[in-house]
Amino acid sequence: MTVPALLPAASTSPVAASYARLAEVFPHLRIEEHVHGEQLPRGAGWVGAEDLAAGGPDLDAFLAWDNAQVLRDYGTQARPDVVASFGLHRYAWPACLLVTVPWFLDRRVPRLPARNVSFQRALGRLAVRVEEFACLPDDPAAALPGARVVADEDALRAEVRASLAEHFEAILDGFGSRMRRGRRALWGMATDEIVEGLWYVGTLFDEERRAMAELDLLMPGTAKPYKPYAGAAGFRELPGTEGADGAPRATRDRATCCFFYTLRPEDTCLTCPRTCDAERVRRLAATA
């Protein structure tokens, strides 16, 4: 059954259709839009992204949830920097989709500074206020208020990177105070969340290969580094994992580690740099 999206008050939203399609394939995340001047939700489990960026009591409360979850599920106390890494991941993964999904589906790139995003993690909901967006010259949305027309696909990719950099510059300032990582490592984490979020959602749209190709162009890494990002999409084929179509499954190596191994050393992520290719093949074969 199709899950309806939470639609904005204004029917001319340039990103409403993209967010609705995301809700259809991934109902665990729902995005509601608010019009210009309308207050984003606070309280009742909602936290503003700018409050997380401030690194104060709102961030403490946000990370307390992760700390309690680790104690409940794994029966051990995680290091504070590990808890902060978990919390950053659980915010950044869905927040990246606010920008990458409209770009991937409709070639529209919203600008979402931290003040324009609020998150309710328990319900899997994001609230946003889109006041400005970039699009291509032939897009009908170019006539909408807040539209900024850019020349071509390369310029639009630059808008994706700029929008996410603006948002995460603030967020990483807040979380970075709790994490024992330098700026390059923090931006490596942001790069991984951008790539792996859209990669996963691309499979739900049945467009994994296109998502991979788009992400390789968006985040080429050392071949053409785009600061402040660190790392690349870096997709590669994993021999011995051929699917029904005869093609090998794709993999990549994350630029950073989430430190989950500090809780369970034997249980690393499939794209973790600590997980060798033979182990990746074994796991994929077991779940084929």
XYZ file of C-alpha atoms in Angstrom:
288
model
C 0.000 0.000 0.000
C 1.285 3.436 -0.876
C 2.066 5.544 2.171
C 0.966 9.145 1.586
C 3.550 11.852 2.221
C 2.926 14.675 4.618
C 2.410 17.420 2.074
C 3.245 21.086 2.527
C 0.710 23.839 2.969
C 1.728 25.319 -0.360
C 0.889 23.141 -3.355
C 3.713 24.733 -5.369
C 6.515 23.246 -3.248
C 9.382 22.273 -5.569
C 10.322 19.243 -3.458
C 6.939 17.858 -2.325
C 6.768 15.241 -5.090
C 10.266 13.967 -4.267
C 9.521 13.700 -0.563
C 6.255 11.902 -1.344
C 8.066 9.329 -3.486
C 10.610 8.816 -0.736
C 7.788 8.135 1.744
C 6.326 5.545 -0.629
C 9.501 3.446 -0.778
C 10.813 4.250 2.720
C 7.864 4.845 5.056
C 10.143 4.858 8.114
C 11.012 8.466 7.256
C 8.363 11.130 6.752
C 9.077 14.720 5.777
C 6.686 17.583 6.387
C 7.154 21.019 4.876
C 6.434 24.363 6.494
C 5.950 27.617 4.647
C 8.097 30.717 5.001
C 7.698 32.335 8.405
C 6.048 29.278 9.949
C 7.657 27.940 13.120
C 9.194 24.476 12.934
C 8.069 22.040 15.644
C 9.859 21.902 18.989
C 9.194 19.817 22.076
C 7.457 16.412 22.192
C 10.636 14.770 20.933
C 11.411 17.371 18.254
C 14.824 19.037 18.195
C 15.967 21.766 15.861
C 19.106 21.167 13.822
C 20.401 24.552 14.954
C 20.013 23.365 18.561
C 22.139 20.303 17.821
C 24.659 22.588 16.143
C 24.855 24.725 19.285
C 26.337 21.747 21.159
C 24.498 22.500 24.415
C 21.792 20.798 26.495
C 19.685 19.875 23.446
C 22.601 17.896 22.050
C 23.149 16.321 25.488
C 19.533 15.150 25.510
C 19.799 13.897 21.931
C 22.912 11.822 22.718
C 21.397 10.498 25.940
C 19.006 8.505 23.728
C 21.960 6.853 21.943
C 23.720 6.152 25.228
C 20.599 4.492 26.662
C 20.119 2.456 23.480
C 23.674 1.083 23.661
C 23.263 0.134 27.313
C 19.911 -1.524 26.618
C 20.905 -3.444 23.491
C 24.547 -4.297 24.180
C 24.817 -4.198 27.969
C 27.938 -2.079 27.951
C 28.881 1.565 28.330
C 30.193 3.075 25.101
C 32.831 5.771 25.084
C 31.366 9.298 24.846
C 32.934 9.838 21.418
C 31.396 6.578 20.176
C 27.973 7.645 21.427
C 28.411 10.983 19.640
C 29.379 9.136 16.428
C 26.196 7.051 16.629
C 24.119 10.180 17.230
C 25.669 12.017 14.308
C 24.995 9.089 11.992
C 21.375 8.824 13.084
C 20.805 12.480 12.315
C 22.987 12.858 9.217
C 21.747 9.831 7.254
C 18.126 11.059 6.928
C 19.117 14.749 6.814
C 21.243 14.157 3.703
C 18.197 12.753 1.904
C 16.459 16.119 2.252
C 18.846 17.415 -0.412
C 19.972 14.363 -2.386
C 16.537 12.851 -3.081
C 15.019 15.960 -4.790
C 18.240 16.276 -6.791
C 18.187 12.618 -7.820
C 14.507 12.446 -8.694
C 13.621 15.919 -9.986
C 16.891 17.819 -10.422
C 15.976 20.320 -7.707
C 18.361 21.191 -4.893
C 16.893 22.833 -1.786
C 19.026 25.037 0.437
C 18.458 23.927 4.013
C 20.499 25.773 6.625
C 20.292 24.292 10.104
C 17.643 26.805 11.190
C 15.263 25.324 8.592
C 15.311 21.697 9.769
C 13.797 19.963 12.795
C 14.037 16.248 13.642
C 11.840 13.809 15.567
C 13.940 10.669 15.751
C 11.480 8.421 17.624
C 8.816 8.901 14.945
C 11.228 9.072 12.003
C 10.061 12.540 10.950
C 11.782 15.625 9.620
C 10.256 19.078 9.331
C 11.737 21.500 6.807
C 11.228 24.993 5.467
C 12.455 25.361 1.876
C 12.964 29.028 1.054
C 15.407 28.675 -1.821
C 16.307 25.969 -4.338
C 18.404 25.486 -7.471
C 17.174 23.942 -10.708
C 18.000 23.645 -14.393
C 16.824 26.132 -17.059
C 14.178 23.799 -18.555
C 12.569 22.983 -15.197
C 8.976 24.302 -14.869
C 9.795 25.061 -11.226
C 12.201 27.766 -12.391
C 9.265 30.188 -12.290
C 8.530 29.509 -8.610
C 9.533 31.898 -5.820
C 12.974 31.102 -4.431
C 14.192 29.398 -7.608
C 17.781 29.926 -8.664
C 18.529 28.663 -12.171
C 21.953 27.152 -12.827
C 23.527 26.400 -16.174
C 23.921 22.624 -16.318
C 24.243 19.325 -14.480
C 27.740 20.077 -13.255
C 26.569 23.350 -11.736
C 23.643 21.529 -10.120
C 26.019 19.010 -8.528
C 27.947 21.956 -7.137
C 24.678 23.177 -5.587
C 24.185 19.790 -3.894
C 27.643 19.947 -2.376
C 27.181 23.582 -1.320
C 23.767 22.982 0.269
C 24.971 20.012 2.286
C 28.213 21.772 3.242
C 26.269 24.758 4.588
C 24.073 22.479 6.665
C 26.802 20.233 8.011
C 29.309 22.978 8.720
C 27.025 23.929 11.598
C 26.091 20.374 12.610
C 29.691 19.174 12.741
C 30.611 22.100 14.970
C 28.109 20.841 17.518
C 28.878 17.120 17.361
C 32.596 17.691 16.871
C 32.946 18.975 20.410
C 31.978 15.491 21.659
C 34.026 13.446 19.177
C 37.740 12.717 19.209
C 38.122 13.381 15.502
C 39.716 16.089 13.410
C 37.871 18.137 10.794
C 38.901 15.875 7.928
C 37.506 12.817 9.709
C 34.265 14.656 10.489
C 33.838 15.631 6.845
C 34.663 12.065 5.890
C 31.687 10.992 8.003
C 29.469 13.522 6.228
C 30.691 12.246 2.864
C 29.842 8.668 3.827
C 26.327 9.609 4.967
C 25.649 11.486 1.717
C 26.791 8.565 -0.398
C 25.357 5.636 1.534
C 21.988 7.267 2.123
C 21.231 7.893 -1.549
C 22.805 4.572 -2.550
C 20.382 2.726 -0.274
C 17.360 4.759 -1.349
C 18.393 4.327 -4.988
C 17.954 0.574 -4.564
C 14.444 1.169 -3.206
C 13.652 3.241 -6.290
C 15.011 0.311 -8.366
C 17.681 2.670 -9.694
C 20.775 1.543 -7.823
C 23.125 1.747 -10.801
C 22.027 5.285 -11.684
C 22.394 6.343 -8.073
C 25.925 4.959 -8.004
C 26.847 6.733 -11.230
C 25.403 10.026 -9.975
C 27.232 9.704 -6.659
C 30.543 8.939 -8.365
C 30.197 12.266 -10.181
C 29.053 14.082 -7.047
C 31.865 12.785 -4.834
C 34.849 11.813 -7.013
C 37.347 12.067 -4.157
C 41.045 12.469 -4.885
C 40.444 12.468 -8.643
C 38.767 15.861 -8.232
C 38.476 16.735 -4.531
C 35.733 19.092 -3.430
C 36.457 20.655 -0.076
C 35.440 20.390 2.693
C 34.451 16.815 1.814
C 36.876 13.984 2.424
C 36.703 10.702 0.566
C 34.859 9.504 -2.495
C 31.781 7.549 -3.458
C 34.327 4.996 -4.677
C 32.011 2.218 -5.802
C 33.539 -0.996 -7.043
C 32.324 -4.454 -7.972
C 32.738 -7.345 -5.576
C 33.513 -10.564 -7.526
C 31.741 -13.671 -6.346
C 28.501 -11.869 -5.466
C 26.699 -12.093 -8.808
C 22.973 -11.571 -8.524
C 20.102 -12.832 -10.649
C 21.187 -10.526 -13.479
C 24.689 -12.004 -13.467
C 26.289 -8.739 -12.363
C 28.473 -8.574 -9.241
C 27.152 -6.662 -6.251
C 28.639 -3.261 -5.592
C 30.608 -2.223 -2.551
C 32.672 0.734 -1.356
C 35.036 1.531 1.472
C 33.828 4.157 3.905
C 36.130 7.113 4.436
C 35.622 6.727 8.184
C 34.622 4.164 10.805
C 31.562 4.478 13.055
C 33.380 2.682 15.933
C 30.706 0.004 16.280
C 33.569 -2.486 16.573
C 34.299 -1.025 20.039
C 31.045 -2.667 21.151
C 31.264 -5.843 19.080
C 34.747 -6.342 17.571
C 33.543 -9.268 15.459
C 30.626 -7.334 13.941
C 31.696 -4.607 11.509
C 29.665 -2.816 8.853
C 29.655 -4.233 5.333
C 31.434 -1.169 3.923
C 33.703 -0.625 6.931
C 37.385 -0.317 6.013
C 37.981 -3.029 8.636
C 35.827 -5.542 6.709
C 37.875 -7.420 4.113
C 36.434 -8.351 0.721
C 36.336 -12.069 1.562
C 34.118 -11.312 4.561
C 31.888 -9.084 2.431
C 31.475 -11.873 -0.117
C 30.665 -14.365 2.653
C 27.975 -12.135 4.167
C 26.375 -11.270 0.848
C 26.290 -14.929 -0.160
C 24.631 -15.814 3.141
C 21.843 -13.299 2.550
C 21.397 -13.915 -1.199
